[in-house]
CSV table of C-alpha atoms in Angstrom, one decimal:
chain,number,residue,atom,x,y,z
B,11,UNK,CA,0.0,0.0,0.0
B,12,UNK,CA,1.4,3.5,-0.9
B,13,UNK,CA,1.2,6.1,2.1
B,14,UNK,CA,1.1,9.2,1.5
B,15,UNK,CA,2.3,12.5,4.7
B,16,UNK,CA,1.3,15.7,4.5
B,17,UNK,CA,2.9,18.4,5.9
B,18,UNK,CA,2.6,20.6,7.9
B,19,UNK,CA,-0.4,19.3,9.5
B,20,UNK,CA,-2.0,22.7,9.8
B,21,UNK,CA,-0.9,26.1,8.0
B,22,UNK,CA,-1.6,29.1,9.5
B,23,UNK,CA,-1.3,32.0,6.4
B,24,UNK,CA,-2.4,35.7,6.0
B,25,UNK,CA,-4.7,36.3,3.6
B,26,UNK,CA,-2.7,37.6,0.5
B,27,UNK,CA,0.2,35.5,1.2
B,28,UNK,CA,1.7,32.4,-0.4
B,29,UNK,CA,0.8,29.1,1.0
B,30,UNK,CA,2.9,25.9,0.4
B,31,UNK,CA,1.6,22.5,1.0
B,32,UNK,CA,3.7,19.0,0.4
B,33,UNK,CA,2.8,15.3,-0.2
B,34,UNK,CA,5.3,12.8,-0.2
B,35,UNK,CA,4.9,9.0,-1.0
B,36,UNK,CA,6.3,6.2,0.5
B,37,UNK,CA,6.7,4.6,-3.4
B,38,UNK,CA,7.0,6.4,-6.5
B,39,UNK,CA,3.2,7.3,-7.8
B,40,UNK,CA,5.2,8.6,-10.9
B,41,UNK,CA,2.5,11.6,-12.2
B,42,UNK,CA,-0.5,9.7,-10.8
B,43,UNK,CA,-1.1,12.4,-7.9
B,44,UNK,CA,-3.6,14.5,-7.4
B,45,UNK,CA,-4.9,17.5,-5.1
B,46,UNK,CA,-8.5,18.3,-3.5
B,47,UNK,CA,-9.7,20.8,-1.2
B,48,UNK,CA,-12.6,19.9,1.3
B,49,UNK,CA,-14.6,22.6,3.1
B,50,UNK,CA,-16.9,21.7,5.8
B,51,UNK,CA,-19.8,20.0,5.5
B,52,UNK,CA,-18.8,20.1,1.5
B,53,UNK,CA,-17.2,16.7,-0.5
B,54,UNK,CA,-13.7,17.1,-1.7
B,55,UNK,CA,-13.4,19.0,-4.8
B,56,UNK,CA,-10.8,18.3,-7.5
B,57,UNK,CA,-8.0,21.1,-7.7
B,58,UNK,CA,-4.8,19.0,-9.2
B,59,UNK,CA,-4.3,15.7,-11.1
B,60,UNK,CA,-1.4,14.7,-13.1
B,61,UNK,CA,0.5,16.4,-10.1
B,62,UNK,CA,0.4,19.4,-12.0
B,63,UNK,CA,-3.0,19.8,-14.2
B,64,UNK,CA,-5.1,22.3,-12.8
B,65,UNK,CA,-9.1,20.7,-13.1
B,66,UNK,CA,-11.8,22.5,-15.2
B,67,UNK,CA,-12.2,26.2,-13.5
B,68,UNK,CA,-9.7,25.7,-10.6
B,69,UNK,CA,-8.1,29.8,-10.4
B,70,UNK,CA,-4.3,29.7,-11.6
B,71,UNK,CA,-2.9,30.6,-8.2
B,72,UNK,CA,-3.2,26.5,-7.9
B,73,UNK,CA,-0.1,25.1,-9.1
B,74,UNK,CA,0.7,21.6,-8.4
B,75,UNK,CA,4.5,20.2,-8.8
B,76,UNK,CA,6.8,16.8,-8.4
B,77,UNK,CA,6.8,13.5,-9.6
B,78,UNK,CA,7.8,10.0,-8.2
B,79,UNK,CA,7.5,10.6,-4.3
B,80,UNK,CA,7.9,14.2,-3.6
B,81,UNK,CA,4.8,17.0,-4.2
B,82,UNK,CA,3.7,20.3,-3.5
B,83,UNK,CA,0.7,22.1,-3.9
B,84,UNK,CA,1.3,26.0,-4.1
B,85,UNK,CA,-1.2,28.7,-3.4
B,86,UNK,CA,-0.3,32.0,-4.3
B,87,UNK,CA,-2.3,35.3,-2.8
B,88,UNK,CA,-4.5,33.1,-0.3
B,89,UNK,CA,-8.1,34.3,-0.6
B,90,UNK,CA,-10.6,34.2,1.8
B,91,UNK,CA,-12.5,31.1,0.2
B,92,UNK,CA,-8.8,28.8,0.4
B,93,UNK,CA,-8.5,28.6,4.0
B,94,UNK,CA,-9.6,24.6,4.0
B,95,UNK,CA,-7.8,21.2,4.2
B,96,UNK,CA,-6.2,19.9,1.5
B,97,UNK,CA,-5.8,15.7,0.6
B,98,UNK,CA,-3.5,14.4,-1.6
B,99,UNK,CA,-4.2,11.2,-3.3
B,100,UNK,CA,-2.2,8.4,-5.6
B,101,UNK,CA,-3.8,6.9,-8.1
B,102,UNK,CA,-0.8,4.9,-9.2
B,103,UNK,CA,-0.6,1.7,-7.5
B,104,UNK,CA,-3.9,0.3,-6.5
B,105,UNK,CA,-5.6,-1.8,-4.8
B,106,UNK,CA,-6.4,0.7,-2.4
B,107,UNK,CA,-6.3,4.2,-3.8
B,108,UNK,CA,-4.6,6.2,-0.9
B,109,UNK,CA,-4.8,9.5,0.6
B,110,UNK,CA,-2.9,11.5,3.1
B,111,UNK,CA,-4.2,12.9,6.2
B,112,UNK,CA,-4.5,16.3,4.6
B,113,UNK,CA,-3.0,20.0,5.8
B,114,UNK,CA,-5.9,22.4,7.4
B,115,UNK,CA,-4.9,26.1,6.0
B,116,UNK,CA,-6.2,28.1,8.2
B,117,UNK,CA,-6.0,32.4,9.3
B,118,UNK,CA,-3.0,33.7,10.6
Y,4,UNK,CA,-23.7,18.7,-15.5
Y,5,UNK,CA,-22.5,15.5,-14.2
Y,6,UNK,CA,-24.4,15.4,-10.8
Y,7,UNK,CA,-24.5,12.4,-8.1
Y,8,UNK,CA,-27.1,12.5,-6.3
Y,9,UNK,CA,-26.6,10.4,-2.7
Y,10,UNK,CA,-29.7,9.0,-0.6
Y,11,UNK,CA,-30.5,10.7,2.8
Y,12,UNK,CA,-28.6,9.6,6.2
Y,13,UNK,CA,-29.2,6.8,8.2
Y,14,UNK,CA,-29.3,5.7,11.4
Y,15,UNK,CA,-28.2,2.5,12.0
Y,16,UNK,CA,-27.8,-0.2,14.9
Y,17,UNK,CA,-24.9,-2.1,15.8
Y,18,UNK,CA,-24.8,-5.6,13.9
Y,19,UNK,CA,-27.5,-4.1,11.0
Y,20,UNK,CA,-26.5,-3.4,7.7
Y,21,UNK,CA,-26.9,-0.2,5.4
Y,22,UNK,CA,-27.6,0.6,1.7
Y,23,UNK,CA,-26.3,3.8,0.2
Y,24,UNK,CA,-27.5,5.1,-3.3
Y,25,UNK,CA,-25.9,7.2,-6.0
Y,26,UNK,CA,-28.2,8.4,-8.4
Y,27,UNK,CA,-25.8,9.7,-11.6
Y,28,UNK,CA,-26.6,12.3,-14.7
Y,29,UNK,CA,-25.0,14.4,-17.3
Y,30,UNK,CA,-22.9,11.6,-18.4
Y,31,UNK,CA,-23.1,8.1,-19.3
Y,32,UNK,CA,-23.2,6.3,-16.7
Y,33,UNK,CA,-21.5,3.2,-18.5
Y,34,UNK,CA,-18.8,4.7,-19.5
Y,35,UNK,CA,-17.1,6.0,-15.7
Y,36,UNK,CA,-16.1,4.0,-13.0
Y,37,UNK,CA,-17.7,4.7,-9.5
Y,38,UNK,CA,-15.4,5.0,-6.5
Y,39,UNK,CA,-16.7,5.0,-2.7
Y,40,UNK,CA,-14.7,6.8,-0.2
Y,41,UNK,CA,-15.3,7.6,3.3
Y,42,UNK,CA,-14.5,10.2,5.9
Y,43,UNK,CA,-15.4,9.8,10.1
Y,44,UNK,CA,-15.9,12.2,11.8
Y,45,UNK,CA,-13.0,14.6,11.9
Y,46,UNK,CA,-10.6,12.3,10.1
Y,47,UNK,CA,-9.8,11.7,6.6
Y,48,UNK,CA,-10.7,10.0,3.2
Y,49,UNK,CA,-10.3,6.3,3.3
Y,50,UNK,CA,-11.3,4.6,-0.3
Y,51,UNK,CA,-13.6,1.7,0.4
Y,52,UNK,CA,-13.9,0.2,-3.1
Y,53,UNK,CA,-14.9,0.7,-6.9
Y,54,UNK,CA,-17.1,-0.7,-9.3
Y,55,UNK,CA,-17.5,-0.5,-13.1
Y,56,UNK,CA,-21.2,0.2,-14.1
Y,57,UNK,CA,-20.8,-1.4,-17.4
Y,58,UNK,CA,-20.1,-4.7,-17.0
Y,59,UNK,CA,-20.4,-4.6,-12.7
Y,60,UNK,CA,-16.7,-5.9,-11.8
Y,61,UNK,CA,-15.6,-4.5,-8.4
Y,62,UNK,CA,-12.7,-4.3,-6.5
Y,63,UNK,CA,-12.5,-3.9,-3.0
Y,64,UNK,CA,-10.4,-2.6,-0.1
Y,65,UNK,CA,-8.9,-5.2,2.2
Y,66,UNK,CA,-10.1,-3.2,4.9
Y,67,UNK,CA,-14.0,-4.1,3.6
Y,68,UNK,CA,-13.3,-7.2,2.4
Y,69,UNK,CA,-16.3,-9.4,2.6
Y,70,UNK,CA,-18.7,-6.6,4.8
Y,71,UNK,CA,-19.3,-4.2,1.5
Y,72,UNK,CA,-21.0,-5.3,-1.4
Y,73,UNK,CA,-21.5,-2.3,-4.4
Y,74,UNK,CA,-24.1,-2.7,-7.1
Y,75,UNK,CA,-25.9,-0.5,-9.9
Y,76,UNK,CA,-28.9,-0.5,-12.0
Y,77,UNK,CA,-28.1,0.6,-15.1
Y,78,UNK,CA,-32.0,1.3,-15.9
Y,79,UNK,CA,-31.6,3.7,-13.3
Y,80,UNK,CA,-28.0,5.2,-13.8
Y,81,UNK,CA,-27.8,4.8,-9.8
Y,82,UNK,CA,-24.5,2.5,-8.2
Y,83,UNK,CA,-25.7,1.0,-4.7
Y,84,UNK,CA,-23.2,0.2,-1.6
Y,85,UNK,CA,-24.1,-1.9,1.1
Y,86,UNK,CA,-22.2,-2.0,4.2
Y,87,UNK,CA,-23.0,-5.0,6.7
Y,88,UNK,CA,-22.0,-5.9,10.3
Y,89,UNK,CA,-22.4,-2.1,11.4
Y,90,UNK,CA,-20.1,-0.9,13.8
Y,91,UNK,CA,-19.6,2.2,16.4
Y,92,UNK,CA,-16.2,2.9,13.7
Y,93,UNK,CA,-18.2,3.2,10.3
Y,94,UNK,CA,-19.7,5.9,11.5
Y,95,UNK,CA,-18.9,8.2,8.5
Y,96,UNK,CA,-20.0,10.1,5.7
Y,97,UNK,CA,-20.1,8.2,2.6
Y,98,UNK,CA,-19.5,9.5,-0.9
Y,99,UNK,CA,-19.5,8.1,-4.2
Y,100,UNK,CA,-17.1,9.8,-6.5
Y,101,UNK,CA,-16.7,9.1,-10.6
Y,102,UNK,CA,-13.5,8.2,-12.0
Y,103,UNK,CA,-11.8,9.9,-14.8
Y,104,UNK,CA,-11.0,7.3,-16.8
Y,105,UNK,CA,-10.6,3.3,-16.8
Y,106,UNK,CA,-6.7,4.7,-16.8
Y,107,UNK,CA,-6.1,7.6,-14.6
Y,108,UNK,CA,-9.0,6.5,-11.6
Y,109,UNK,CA,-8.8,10.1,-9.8
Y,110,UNK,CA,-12.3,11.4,-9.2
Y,111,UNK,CA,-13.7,14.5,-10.9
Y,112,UNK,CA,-17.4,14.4,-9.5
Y,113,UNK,CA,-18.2,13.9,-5.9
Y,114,UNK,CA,-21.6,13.4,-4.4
Y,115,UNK,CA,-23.0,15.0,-1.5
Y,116,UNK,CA,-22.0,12.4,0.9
Y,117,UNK,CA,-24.7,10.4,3.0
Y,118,UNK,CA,-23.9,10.4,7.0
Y,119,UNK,CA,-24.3,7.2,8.1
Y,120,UNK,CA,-24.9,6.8,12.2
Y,121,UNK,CA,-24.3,3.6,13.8
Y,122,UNK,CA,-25.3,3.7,17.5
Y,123,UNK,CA,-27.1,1.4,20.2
């Protein structure tokens, strides 16, 4: 089974500011990575697959980067509607799909 | 639009079972894989299993191995999961997701999510 960390586990950022999440898997997951953002109460929504393809209408301060085990998600100029968690998940080597335990972005 | 449409939350006793529903349109609904993840309270995503509407092949996570059994009804564009031999820790919200492609099985289109209770 691939894990995937997070880090930080929570990432206290000004709006306005740059925010700078990683992902790293215990295998290589070559491309097959991708990003979601959860709000409460709300389902995950697709940000980043292909580690770095931003989803249909996802702003272009997302940018997603890395390949084999290391990944980041940056968010440039946090707005007020970014401060949620954030999963990553591999798609590369299944049975099971994985996630990691996701980085909470919250108001400095 | 794609939409998934999930069945309303349940409350659910120790030892019961539970049948979730996932109503799909906007697409065909042969043509994309359906995941199921879930997510207790406060934690995170864990993937419980997939299914392939078309032809109704699954694969399943260790973890659910011979307690979850997922379905659909074509006529109905609508993939079921059942989870049996409740307990206290399934406690969760359950979402089906659709899968991009029978190659690169990330979803794109989550449902609502159905909170599923499992208390004495």
């Amino acid at each position: 089974e691939v894990v995937l960390t997070q880090a930080p586990a929570t990432l206290s950022v000004s709006p306005g500011e740059r925010a700078t999440l990683s992902c790293r898997a215990s295998q290589s997951v070559s491309s097959d990575l991708a990003w979601y953002q959860q709000k409460p109460g709300q389902a995950p929504r697709l940000l980043i697959y292909g580690a770095s393809t931003r989803a249909t209408g996802i702003p272009a301060r997302f940018s997603g980067s890395g390949s084999g085990t290391e990944f980041t998600l940056t968010i440039t100029s946090l707005q007020s509607e970014d401060f949620a968690v954030y999963y990553c998940h591999q798609y590369n080597n299944w049975p099971p799909f994985t996630f990691g335990p996701g980085t909470k972005v919250d108001i400095k | 639009q794609v939409q998934l449409v999930q069945s309303g939350a349940e409350v659910k006793k120790p030892g019961a079972s539970v049948k979730v529903s996932c109503k799909a349109s906007g697409y065909s609904f042969r043509n994309y894989d359906m995941h199921w993840v879930r997510q207790a309270p406060g934690q995170g995503l864990e993937w419980m299993g997939i299914i392939n509407p078309s032809g109704g092949s699954t694969t399943y996570a260790q973890n659910f191995q011979g307690r979850v059994t997922m379905t659909r009804d074509t006529s109905a564009s609508t993939v079921y999961m059942e989870l049996s031999s409740l307990r206290s820790e399934d406690t969760a919200v359950y979402y089906c997701a659709r899968g991009w492609s029978d190659v690169l099985r990330f979803s794109d289109y989550w449902g609502q999510g159905t909170l599923v209770t499992v208390s004495s």
